[in-house]
Coordinates of C-alpha atoms in Angstrom, one line a residue:
M1 CA 38.9 27.2 35.1
P2 CA 35.0 26.3 35.6
L3 CA 32.2 28.0 33.6
A4 CA 30.2 31.1 35.5
P5 CA 27.8 30.0 36.6
S6 CA 25.6 32.2 34.8
S7 CA 26.5 30.8 31.6
P8 CA 23.8 29.0 30.2
L9 CA 25.8 26.1 29.1
N10 CA 26.9 25.4 32.9
S11 CA 24.2 22.9 32.6
R12 CA 25.4 21.6 36.0
S13 CA 24.5 24.9 37.9
A14 CA 21.3 25.4 35.8
A15 CA 17.6 24.2 36.6
P16 CA 16.5 21.6 35.0
L17 CA 14.4 22.0 32.7
P18 CA 10.7 19.7 32.6
R19 CA 11.2 16.4 31.5
P20 CA 8.7 15.3 28.5
A21 CA 7.4 12.3 28.8
F22 CA 9.4 9.3 26.8
S23 CA 7.8 8.0 23.8
L24 CA 9.1 5.5 21.7
A25 CA 7.2 6.4 18.8
V26 CA 9.2 9.7 18.5
L27 CA 12.3 7.2 19.1
A28 CA 12.0 5.1 16.6
A29 CA 11.2 8.0 14.3
A30 CA 14.5 9.7 14.9
A31 CA 16.2 6.3 14.6
W32 CA 14.8 5.5 11.0
L33 CA 15.9 8.7 10.1
G34 CA 19.8 8.1 11.4
V35 CA 19.8 11.2 13.2
A36 CA 19.3 11.9 17.3
P37 CA 15.8 13.0 18.4
P38 CA 15.6 16.8 19.0
L39 CA 17.6 18.2 22.1
L40 CA 15.8 20.9 24.3
A41 CA 19.3 22.3 24.6
A42 CA 20.6 22.9 21.3
D43 CA 19.5 25.2 18.4
A44 CA 20.6 24.5 15.1
S45 CA 20.6 28.2 13.9
P46 CA 20.8 30.5 17.1
A47 CA 19.8 34.0 16.1
T48 CA 22.7 35.1 18.7
P49 CA 25.6 32.5 18.7
A50 CA 27.4 34.4 21.2
A51 CA 25.3 34.4 24.1
D52 CA 24.9 30.4 23.6
A53 CA 28.9 30.2 23.7
P54 CA 31.0 28.9 26.1
S55 CA 31.6 32.2 28.5
A56 CA 34.8 31.0 30.3
A57 CA 37.7 28.5 29.8
K58 CA 36.4 25.1 31.2
A59 CA 39.5 22.8 33.1
K60 CA 38.1 19.3 33.3
A61 CA 35.5 18.7 36.7
K62 CA 37.5 18.1 40.1
A63 CA 34.4 17.0 41.6
R64 CA 32.6 13.5 39.8
P65 CA 28.7 14.1 38.8
R66 CA 26.2 11.8 39.9
A67 CA 27.2 8.8 37.4
E68 CA 28.7 6.5 40.3
R69 CA 25.1 5.1 40.3
S70 CA 24.0 1.5 39.5
E71 CA 22.2 2.9 36.3
P72 CA 23.8 1.3 33.0
A73 CA 26.9 3.0 31.8
P74 CA 27.6 2.9 28.2
R75 CA 30.6 1.2 27.1
P76 CA 33.0 3.3 24.6
A77 CA 32.5 1.2 21.7
H78 CA 34.2 3.9 19.2
P79 CA 37.3 6.2 19.2
P80 CA 37.0 9.0 21.8
L81 CA 36.6 12.2 20.6
P82 CA 39.6 14.2 19.6
G83 CA 41.2 16.9 21.8
D84 CA 42.1 17.1 25.1
G85 CA 43.7 19.7 27.5
E86 CA 42.8 23.1 28.7
I87 CA 40.9 25.8 27.1
S88 CA 40.9 29.6 27.3
E89 CA 37.6 31.1 27.2
G90 CA 38.3 33.3 24.1
Q91 CA 39.4 30.0 22.2
G92 CA 36.1 28.2 23.4
V93 CA 33.6 30.8 22.0
Y94 CA 35.4 30.9 18.7
Q95 CA 35.1 27.5 18.3
Y96 CA 31.8 27.0 19.0
L97 CA 31.3 29.8 16.5
I98 CA 33.4 28.2 13.8
G99 CA 31.3 24.9 14.5
E100 CA 28.3 27.0 14.1
F101 CA 28.6 29.0 11.4
A102 CA 30.0 25.6 9.7
M103 CA 26.9 24.1 10.5
R104 CA 25.0 27.4 8.8
R105 CA 26.9 26.9 5.4
G106 CA 26.8 23.6 5.3
M107 CA 30.1 22.6 5.9
A108 CA 28.9 19.5 8.5
D109 CA 32.2 17.9 8.4
L110 CA 34.1 21.0 9.9
A111 CA 31.1 21.5 12.3
T112 CA 31.3 17.8 13.7
S113 CA 35.0 18.3 14.2
A114 CA 34.9 21.9 16.1
M115 CA 32.0 20.5 18.2
A116 CA 33.6 17.4 18.9
D117 CA 37.0 18.9 20.2
L118 CA 35.2 21.5 22.1
A119 CA 32.8 18.8 23.8
A120 CA 36.3 16.6 24.8
R121 CA 37.6 20.3 26.0
T122 CA 35.2 21.2 27.8
D123 CA 33.3 18.0 28.9
D124 CA 30.4 20.3 29.1
P125 CA 26.7 18.5 28.5
K126 CA 24.9 20.9 26.5
I127 CA 28.5 21.1 24.1
L128 CA 27.8 17.0 24.2
A129 CA 24.5 17.3 23.0
R130 CA 25.0 19.8 20.0
T131 CA 27.9 17.5 19.2
V132 CA 25.6 15.0 18.9
E133 CA 23.1 16.8 16.7
V134 CA 25.9 18.4 14.6
A135 CA 27.6 14.8 13.7
G136 CA 24.1 13.0 13.8
F137 CA 23.5 15.4 10.8
A138 CA 26.6 14.8 9.0
R139 CA 26.3 10.7 9.5
R140 CA 29.5 11.2 11.5
F141 CA 27.7 8.4 13.8
D142 CA 30.9 6.8 15.4
V143 CA 31.6 10.4 16.8
A144 CA 27.6 11.2 17.9
L145 CA 27.6 7.9 19.8
V146 CA 30.8 8.7 21.7
A147 CA 29.3 12.0 22.5
A148 CA 26.0 10.4 23.7
Q149 CA 27.7 8.5 26.1
R150 CA 29.5 10.8 27.6
W151 CA 26.5 12.9 28.0
V152 CA 24.8 10.3 29.5
T153 CA 27.7 9.7 31.6
L154 CA 27.7 12.9 33.0
Q155 CA 23.7 13.6 33.4
P156 CA 22.6 10.0 33.6
E157 CA 19.0 10.8 34.7
S158 CA 18.6 12.9 31.6
M159 CA 15.6 11.6 29.2
E160 CA 16.8 13.4 25.9
A161 CA 20.6 12.0 26.8
R162 CA 19.6 8.6 26.9
Q163 CA 17.3 9.0 24.1
A164 CA 19.6 10.1 21.7
L165 CA 22.1 7.2 23.2
V166 CA 19.4 4.8 22.2
S167 CA 18.4 6.2 18.6
L168 CA 23.0 6.1 18.0
L169 CA 23.0 2.9 19.4
V170 CA 20.2 1.4 17.1
V171 CA 21.6 3.2 13.9
T172 CA 25.4 1.8 14.7
G173 CA 24.1 -1.8 15.2
S174 CA 25.2 -1.6 18.7
Y175 CA 22.7 -3.9 20.2
D176 CA 24.9 -5.0 23.1
D177 CA 24.0 -1.9 25.2
L178 CA 20.5 -1.3 23.8
P179 CA 19.1 -3.5 26.6
A180 CA 19.9 -1.6 29.8
Q181 CA 19.1 1.5 27.8
L182 CA 15.7 1.1 26.7
G183 CA 15.3 -0.9 30.1
Y184 CA 16.0 2.3 32.0
L185 CA 14.1 4.5 29.6
L186 CA 10.9 2.0 30.2
A187 CA 11.3 2.0 33.9
Q188 CA 10.9 6.0 33.8
E189 CA 7.4 6.6 32.0
K190 CA 5.1 3.5 33.7
V191 CA 1.9 5.2 32.2
Q192 CA 3.5 4.8 29.0
L193 CA 5.0 1.6 29.4
P194 CA 2.0 -0.5 27.7
A195 CA 2.6 1.9 24.1
N196 CA 6.6 1.8 24.9
L197 CA 6.3 -1.7 24.9
L198 CA 4.4 -1.9 21.6
G199 CA 6.9 0.1 20.0
L200 CA 9.7 -2.2 20.5
N201 CA 10.0 -3.2 17.4
R202 CA 9.4 0.0 15.4
L203 CA 12.6 1.3 16.8
F204 CA 14.8 -1.2 14.5
P205 CA 15.0 -0.3 10.3
R206 CA 14.0 -3.6 8.2
N207 CA 17.5 -4.5 7.6
A208 CA 18.1 -5.0 10.8
D209 CA 19.6 -8.2 12.4
K210 CA 16.3 -10.1 13.4
Q211 CA 17.6 -12.6 15.5
A212 CA 19.5 -9.6 17.5
V213 CA 16.5 -7.8 17.8
L214 CA 14.3 -10.7 19.4
Q215 CA 17.8 -10.9 21.7
V216 CA 17.1 -7.5 22.8
V217 CA 13.4 -7.0 22.9
S218 CA 13.3 -10.3 25.1
E219 CA 15.3 -8.7 27.7
V220 CA 13.6 -5.0 27.7
A221 CA 10.7 -7.7 27.5
A222 CA 11.8 -9.7 30.3
P223 CA 10.5 -7.8 33.4
Y224 CA 7.2 -7.2 32.3
G225 CA 5.8 -10.8 31.7
N226 CA 2.4 -9.7 33.7
L227 CA 1.9 -7.5 30.4
A228 CA 0.0 -8.6 27.4
E229 CA 2.4 -6.0 25.9
A230 CA 5.2 -7.2 26.5
H231 CA 4.2 -10.9 25.0
F232 CA 3.1 -9.1 21.5
A233 CA 6.5 -7.6 21.8
V234 CA 8.2 -10.1 21.7
A235 CA 5.9 -12.0 19.4
Q236 CA 6.5 -9.8 16.7
A237 CA 9.8 -9.9 17.2
A238 CA 10.2 -13.6 17.0
I239 CA 7.4 -13.7 14.0
N240 CA 9.8 -11.4 11.8
A241 CA 13.2 -13.7 12.7
G242 CA 11.5 -16.6 11.8
D243 CA 11.0 -18.1 14.9
L244 CA 6.6 -19.1 14.7
P245 CA 6.8 -21.4 17.3
R246 CA 7.9 -18.6 19.6
G247 CA 5.5 -16.3 18.1
R248 CA 2.6 -18.2 18.5
L249 CA 3.9 -19.5 22.3
E250 CA 3.9 -15.2 22.7
L251 CA 0.9 -14.5 21.5
G252 CA -0.8 -17.4 23.6
R253 CA 0.7 -15.4 26.4
A254 CA -0.6 -11.9 25.5
L255 CA -4.6 -13.4 24.7
A256 CA -4.1 -15.4 28.6
I257 CA -3.5 -12.2 30.1
R258 CA -6.2 -10.0 27.7
P259 CA -8.6 -12.7 26.1
D260 CA -10.4 -10.2 24.3
W261 CA -7.1 -8.3 22.5
E262 CA -8.1 -7.4 19.2
S263 CA -4.4 -6.7 18.0
A264 CA -3.0 -10.3 18.7
A265 CA -6.0 -12.2 17.6
L266 CA -5.8 -10.7 14.0
V267 CA -1.9 -11.6 14.1
R268 CA -2.8 -15.2 15.6
A269 CA -5.3 -15.5 12.8
Q270 CA -2.8 -14.1 10.1
L271 CA -0.6 -17.1 11.4
L272 CA -2.6 -19.9 11.2
A273 CA -3.8 -18.6 8.2
R274 CA -0.6 -19.0 6.7
D275 CA -1.2 -23.0 7.1
D276 CA -4.4 -23.7 7.2
V277 CA -7.3 -21.2 6.0
K278 CA -10.2 -23.0 7.2
A279 CA -8.7 -23.0 11.1
A280 CA -8.1 -19.2 11.1
L281 CA -11.6 -18.4 9.4
D282 CA -12.8 -21.0 12.6
Y283 CA -10.8 -19.1 14.8
Q284 CA -11.9 -15.9 14.1
A285 CA -15.3 -17.2 13.9
E286 CA -15.4 -18.3 17.7
F287 CA -13.6 -15.2 18.5
L288 CA -16.8 -13.0 17.4
D289 CA -18.9 -15.4 19.4
K290 CA -17.0 -14.6 22.3
Y291 CA -16.5 -10.6 21.7
P292 CA -19.2 -9.8 19.4
K293 CA -18.1 -6.2 19.4
S294 CA -14.4 -6.7 18.0
K295 CA -15.3 -4.6 14.6
D296 CA -11.3 -5.0 13.7
V297 CA -11.5 -8.9 13.9
R298 CA -14.7 -8.7 12.4
L299 CA -13.8 -7.1 9.3
H300 CA -10.5 -9.2 8.5
Y301 CA -12.7 -11.8 9.1
A302 CA -15.1 -10.5 6.1
R303 CA -12.4 -10.0 3.8
Q304 CA -11.0 -13.5 4.8
L305 CA -14.0 -15.0 3.4
V306 CA -14.2 -12.8 0.1
L307 CA -11.0 -13.8 -0.4
E308 CA -12.2 -17.4 -0.3
R309 CA -15.2 -16.4 -2.7
R310 CA -18.1 -17.2 0.4
F311 CA -19.9 -13.9 -1.0
G312 CA -22.8 -14.9 0.9
D313 CA -21.2 -15.0 4.9
A314 CA -18.7 -12.3 4.0
Q315 CA -21.6 -10.2 3.2
A316 CA -23.4 -11.4 6.5
Q317 CA -20.5 -9.9 8.6
F318 CA -20.4 -7.0 6.5
R319 CA -23.8 -5.9 7.5
Q320 CA -23.4 -6.7 11.3
L321 CA -20.7 -4.0 10.6
L322 CA -22.8 -1.6 9.5
K323 CA -24.8 -1.9 12.5
D324 CA -22.2 -1.0 14.9
E325 CA -20.4 1.8 12.3
P326 CA -23.1 3.0 9.5
D327 CA -20.9 5.8 8.3
R328 CA -17.0 3.9 7.9
A329 CA -16.3 4.3 4.3
D330 CA -14.9 1.4 3.6
V331 CA -17.5 -0.6 5.1
V332 CA -19.9 0.6 3.2
Y333 CA -18.2 0.7 0.2
A334 CA -17.2 -3.5 0.7
A335 CA -21.2 -4.0 1.7
A336 CA -22.1 -2.3 -1.3
I337 CA -20.3 -4.1 -3.9
L338 CA -20.9 -7.5 -2.1
S339 CA -24.3 -6.9 -2.6
L340 CA -23.8 -6.0 -6.0
Q341 CA -21.9 -9.7 -6.2
Q342 CA -25.3 -11.0 -4.9
R343 CA -27.0 -9.2 -7.4
D344 CA -28.7 -7.4 -4.6
Y345 CA -29.0 -4.3 -6.3
R346 CA -31.5 -2.2 -4.0
F347 CA -29.0 -2.5 -1.0
A348 CA -25.9 -1.7 -3.3
E349 CA -27.9 1.2 -4.8
A350 CA -28.6 2.5 -1.2
Q351 CA -25.3 1.9 0.1
L352 CA -23.5 3.7 -2.5
Q353 CA -25.6 6.5 -2.3
H354 CA -25.0 6.9 1.3
L355 CA -21.4 7.0 0.5
L356 CA -21.3 9.9 -1.7
D357 CA -22.7 11.8 1.2
L358 CA -19.8 10.6 3.3
E359 CA -17.4 12.5 0.8
P360 CA -15.6 9.8 -0.5
A361 CA -11.8 10.2 -2.4
D362 CA -13.3 9.2 -5.4
P363 CA -17.2 10.2 -6.2
G364 CA -16.8 9.4 -9.7
L365 CA -16.2 5.7 -9.2
I366 CA -19.4 5.8 -7.0
R367 CA -21.0 7.3 -9.8
F368 CA -19.8 5.1 -12.2
Q369 CA -21.1 2.0 -10.7
L370 CA -24.3 3.2 -9.6
G371 CA -24.9 4.2 -13.2
Q372 CA -23.7 0.4 -13.9
I373 CA -26.5 -0.9 -11.0
A374 CA -29.1 1.0 -13.3
E375 CA -28.2 -0.1 -16.4
E376 CA -28.2 -3.6 -15.2
Q377 CA -31.5 -2.9 -14.1
K378 CA -32.5 -1.5 -17.8
H379 CA -33.0 1.9 -16.3
D380 CA -31.5 3.7 -19.1
D381 CA -32.3 7.1 -18.6
A382 CA -31.3 6.8 -14.8
A383 CA -27.6 5.3 -15.7
I384 CA -27.3 7.8 -18.1
A385 CA -27.8 10.3 -15.4
W386 CA -25.4 8.9 -13.4
Y387 CA -22.7 8.7 -16.0
R388 CA -23.3 12.5 -16.6
Q389 CA -22.3 13.0 -13.5
V390 CA -19.1 11.6 -13.6
D391 CA -16.6 14.5 -14.8
D392 CA -13.2 13.8 -13.7
G393 CA -11.2 10.5 -12.9
D394 CA -10.4 6.9 -14.4
Q395 CA -13.8 6.5 -14.3
F396 CA -14.8 9.5 -16.6
V397 CA -14.1 8.0 -20.3
P398 CA -15.8 4.9 -19.2
A399 CA -18.8 7.0 -18.1
K400 CA -19.1 9.1 -21.0
S401 CA -18.7 6.0 -23.7
R402 CA -21.7 4.5 -21.4
A403 CA -23.7 7.0 -22.0
A404 CA -23.1 7.3 -25.2
S405 CA -23.9 3.9 -25.7
L406 CA -26.9 3.7 -24.3
L407 CA -28.0 6.9 -26.4
A408 CA -26.7 5.2 -30.0
K409 CA -28.7 2.0 -28.6
R410 CA -32.3 3.9 -28.7
G411 CA -31.2 5.0 -31.8
D412 CA -30.1 8.6 -31.0
L413 CA -26.0 8.4 -32.5
D414 CA -26.3 12.0 -33.1
G415 CA -26.9 12.8 -29.6
A416 CA -24.2 9.6 -28.5
R417 CA -22.0 11.8 -30.3
A418 CA -22.5 15.2 -29.2
L419 CA -22.1 13.8 -25.4
L420 CA -18.5 12.7 -26.5
K421 CA -17.6 15.9 -27.9
A422 CA -18.8 18.3 -25.6
A423 CA -16.8 15.8 -22.1
Q424 CA -14.7 18.5 -20.7
V425 CA -11.4 16.4 -20.7
Q426 CA -8.9 17.0 -17.6
R427 CA -6.4 14.8 -19.2
P428 CA -5.0 14.7 -22.8
Q429 CA -4.8 11.4 -23.4
D430 CA -8.9 11.5 -22.7
Q431 CA -9.6 12.8 -25.4
A432 CA -7.7 10.3 -27.5
A433 CA -10.0 7.5 -25.6
L434 CA -13.2 9.2 -26.1
L435 CA -12.5 9.4 -30.2
G436 CA -12.4 5.5 -29.8
S437 CA -15.4 5.2 -28.5
E438 CA -17.0 7.6 -30.8
A439 CA -15.5 5.3 -33.7
Q440 CA -16.9 2.5 -32.1
L441 CA -20.2 3.9 -32.0
L442 CA -19.8 4.5 -36.0
R443 CA -18.5 0.5 -36.0
D444 CA -21.7 -0.2 -34.7
A445 CA -24.0 1.5 -36.4
N446 CA -22.4 0.2 -39.9
R447 CA -20.5 3.4 -40.3
G448 CA -17.2 1.5 -39.6
D449 CA -15.1 3.4 -42.4
E450 CA -16.7 6.8 -40.9
G451 CA -14.9 5.6 -37.6
L452 CA -11.7 4.8 -39.1
A453 CA -11.8 7.9 -40.8
L454 CA -12.3 9.6 -38.0
L455 CA -8.8 8.3 -35.9
D456 CA -6.8 8.3 -39.3
Q457 CA -7.7 12.1 -39.2
A458 CA -6.6 12.0 -35.3
L459 CA -3.5 10.0 -36.1
A460 CA -2.7 12.6 -38.8
K461 CA -1.5 14.9 -36.0
E462 CA -0.2 12.3 -33.6
P463 CA 1.0 9.7 -35.6
S464 CA 2.8 7.8 -32.5
N465 CA -0.3 8.2 -30.2
P466 CA -0.2 4.7 -28.7
D467 CA -4.5 5.2 -27.5
L468 CA -5.0 6.2 -31.4
L469 CA -3.0 3.7 -32.7
Y470 CA -4.6 0.7 -30.4
D471 CA -8.4 1.9 -31.2
S472 CA -7.7 2.2 -34.7
A473 CA -6.1 -1.2 -34.9
L474 CA -8.7 -2.6 -33.1
L475 CA -11.1 -1.0 -35.2
A476 CA -9.3 -1.9 -38.1
E477 CA -9.2 -6.0 -37.3
R478 CA -13.0 -6.2 -37.2
M479 CA -13.9 -4.2 -40.3
G480 CA -11.9 -7.0 -41.6
K481 CA -8.7 -5.0 -42.7
V482 CA -6.0 -7.1 -41.2
E483 CA -3.1 -5.9 -42.3
L484 CA -3.6 -2.6 -41.4
A485 CA -4.9 -4.1 -38.1
E486 CA -1.2 -6.0 -37.7
S487 CA 0.6 -3.0 -38.9
R488 CA -0.2 -0.6 -36.3
L489 CA -0.4 -2.8 -33.3
K490 CA 3.4 -4.0 -34.3
K491 CA 4.2 -0.2 -34.8
L492 CA 2.4 0.4 -31.0
I493 CA 4.7 -2.3 -29.7
A494 CA 7.7 -1.0 -31.1
L495 CA 7.0 2.3 -29.4
Q496 CA 5.7 0.6 -26.2
P497 CA 7.2 -2.7 -25.8
D498 CA 5.6 -2.6 -22.1
H499 CA 2.6 -2.6 -23.4
A500 CA 0.5 -5.6 -23.0
H501 CA -2.6 -4.9 -24.9
A502 CA -1.0 -4.8 -27.9
Y503 CA 0.6 -7.9 -27.9
N504 CA -2.8 -9.7 -26.9
A505 CA -4.1 -8.1 -29.2
L506 CA -2.1 -8.9 -32.0
G507 CA -1.9 -12.5 -30.8
Y508 CA -5.7 -12.7 -30.5
S509 CA -6.2 -11.9 -33.5
Y510 CA -3.8 -14.5 -35.4
A511 CA -5.6 -17.1 -32.9
E512 CA -9.2 -16.3 -34.0
R513 CA -8.1 -16.7 -37.7
N514 CA -6.4 -19.8 -36.6
V515 CA -2.7 -18.5 -38.4
H516 CA 0.6 -18.1 -37.0
L517 CA -0.6 -19.9 -33.7
G518 CA 3.0 -20.4 -32.5
E519 CA 3.9 -16.7 -32.8
A520 CA 0.0 -16.2 -31.4
R521 CA 1.0 -17.8 -28.4
K522 CA 4.1 -16.2 -27.7
L523 CA 3.0 -13.1 -28.2
I524 CA -0.1 -13.6 -25.8
E525 CA 2.7 -15.3 -23.1
K526 CA 4.4 -11.8 -23.6
A527 CA 1.4 -9.7 -22.8
V528 CA 0.3 -12.5 -20.0
S529 CA 4.2 -11.7 -17.8
L530 CA 3.3 -8.1 -18.1
A531 CA -0.3 -8.0 -16.8
P532 CA -0.8 -11.6 -15.4
E533 CA -3.8 -11.0 -13.6
D534 CA -6.2 -9.7 -16.7
P535 CA -9.2 -11.8 -17.0
F536 CA -9.0 -10.9 -21.2
I537 CA -5.4 -11.5 -21.8
I538 CA -5.9 -14.6 -19.8
D539 CA -8.7 -15.6 -22.1
S540 CA -6.8 -15.0 -25.0
L541 CA -4.3 -17.7 -24.0
G542 CA -6.8 -20.3 -23.3
W543 CA -7.8 -19.6 -26.8
V544 CA -4.6 -20.0 -28.3
L545 CA -4.4 -23.4 -26.7
F546 CA -7.6 -24.5 -27.7
R547 CA -6.7 -23.9 -31.1
Q548 CA -3.7 -25.4 -30.6
G549 CA -5.1 -28.2 -29.7
D550 CA -4.3 -28.4 -25.9
L551 CA -7.6 -28.5 -24.4
Q552 CA -6.8 -29.5 -20.6
G553 CA -4.7 -26.1 -20.7
A554 CA -7.4 -24.3 -22.6
L555 CA -10.0 -24.9 -19.8
Q556 CA -7.6 -24.0 -17.2
Q557 CA -7.0 -20.7 -18.1
L558 CA -10.2 -19.9 -19.3
Q559 CA -11.8 -20.8 -16.1
K560 CA -9.6 -18.8 -14.4
A561 CA -10.2 -16.1 -16.6
Y562 CA -14.2 -16.4 -16.0
A563 CA -13.4 -16.6 -12.2
L564 CA -12.1 -13.5 -12.4
R565 CA -14.6 -11.4 -14.8
A566 CA -17.9 -13.0 -15.2
D567 CA -18.2 -12.1 -19.1
P568 CA -20.1 -13.1 -22.0
E569 CA -16.9 -13.5 -24.4
I570 CA -15.2 -15.5 -21.8
A571 CA -18.1 -17.7 -20.9
A572 CA -18.4 -18.3 -25.0
H573 CA -15.0 -19.1 -25.0
L574 CA -15.1 -21.4 -22.0
G575 CA -18.3 -23.6 -23.2
E576 CA -16.6 -23.9 -26.5
V577 CA -14.1 -26.0 -24.2
L578 CA -16.2 -27.7 -22.5
W579 CA -18.5 -29.0 -25.3
D580 CA -15.0 -30.3 -27.2
L581 CA -14.1 -31.5 -23.9
G582 CA -17.5 -33.9 -23.8
R583 CA -18.8 -32.0 -20.9
Q584 CA -22.2 -30.5 -22.8
D585 CA -24.0 -30.0 -19.8
E586 CA -21.5 -28.2 -18.2
A587 CA -21.1 -25.8 -21.4
K588 CA -25.3 -25.4 -21.8
G589 CA -25.0 -24.3 -18.3
V590 CA -22.2 -21.6 -18.5
W591 CA -23.5 -20.3 -21.6
K592 CA -27.4 -19.9 -19.8
E593 CA -26.1 -18.4 -16.8
A594 CA -23.8 -15.7 -19.4
A595 CA -27.0 -15.3 -21.2
S596 CA -29.3 -14.2 -18.4
R597 CA -26.9 -11.4 -17.4
F598 CA -26.1 -10.5 -21.3
P599 CA -29.2 -11.3 -23.4
D600 CA -27.5 -9.2 -26.1
N601 CA -23.9 -10.1 -26.7
D602 CA -23.4 -11.0 -30.3
V603 CA -20.8 -13.3 -29.3
L604 CA -22.1 -15.6 -27.2
S605 CA -25.6 -15.5 -29.2
A606 CA -23.6 -16.9 -32.2
V607 CA -21.9 -20.0 -29.9
Q608 CA -25.2 -20.9 -28.4
R609 CA -27.1 -21.0 -31.9
R610 CA -24.2 -22.9 -33.5
F611 CA -23.9 -25.4 -30.8
Q612 CA -27.7 -25.5 -29.8
P613 CA -29.6 -24.7 -33.5

């Protein structure tokens, strides 16, 4: 018999709930999670379950609901729901409660079975909706899909039912029915249509069949050829599927409709850059000439110029961006760093100080860089003041070490050591790093034995501390105690087989002393495999190749290292290789440029004296 008209589950007699606007963003999240979107008619843990249960037994409806329309009818893709025949009122209430209490106790399989059976026997839309939720939670997507299909058949105008069905079609990979269902949803929300078209590709997981997704998106977008968003959605799907010609074609159509659309222009530039970076840069420059207010394109263009090492051009673009968005933190920071690259210290300093007012995520980094700018300009007092203000983060130890080094350089070794000892460390490993800095200060003051004793004392308490082992090994090597350095580096490698700098230090020690060159090369190559972009490790590889007589190989590695970091010791090595290759003028140029920036570097000065007495 039919449900009583007063029953909250009698959706045919109840007044319809207001229909929320359809958003593919919500639907995409539901599909990726593998569950149906939230249902207005369901409650996962009802406080009064008896009030939500069927109030009377229900026979199959004799009158056909509004399903016999031209809207897409979902095809049964999985076995039908279990159960058939009539169910008494008491049985219905009992079975519903079984399902709900099973869910509350985490018995998802029992809950799914109970709800699916009840849905099949009652054909009630709200029970079907609950079945979709419960089966989705239990990851019984086959049961959930059949329930959703029946729900849509009974309530073809329910957006919740349609959204649940679309999510399950995506999750189960049943793409044949998707275009019709998605098309229906899109057609209901004209205001949201452009945004929903742009969200089409987000419906599908990364491991989806990309060609099938392209087919679905193409069919769904086909009726909206007058909208740029439709062509952009197809372009995205085509690019994801590897059909770049189709992607370029659809992007061109989107831009023909909306020629100033930055999103489409950016994707087009990215496609061009795959084959021809210059063409991509030229395209962005032309786009900005036509649409100078395109901030996103300008930012992408500026960053690409940086990658091409066109720092002056990039700086001009960032300064234009600063005029438009003076408080945009990523733009302010990029402009500051580029100014540093160009040695425009005044502008860089002003931007970094402004960035501090914008409350950056890592203020310690900004203060450390301001200290570097002051130090670069020989403003030691200002540099020390900035370094002292770095009280946490990754730059904490480097900042305290630099401040101490500047104090020691002016002859205040006691003050330098006091500064390091007074530093309030936030992380246990920072204490060992500060000890290493103090030992280095003692070594630079020709008190290396005291420095090594300081580290040995700490190692007696923590014999396996990697930072103490590494710093003491480096100090021992510089003091000529190569056997001690070698033993500690080998111990460190045994403790931490992925410690790139330990391999590098041991290999470089051999190369510098021109011994065990074959082993040195293996050690350094291991270090390169662990840290392939580290300029100092690449420098070591170049140096061991030089020692082995491979001048061209050495030159290639040293040029790469120097391009990554213009360090004076890398410059010394690069110049020496160039000199041995007969390119003395280039060698002198490298040394001169490095000496202008690092006039007090001992290694660089020694090389220049040796080759230019």
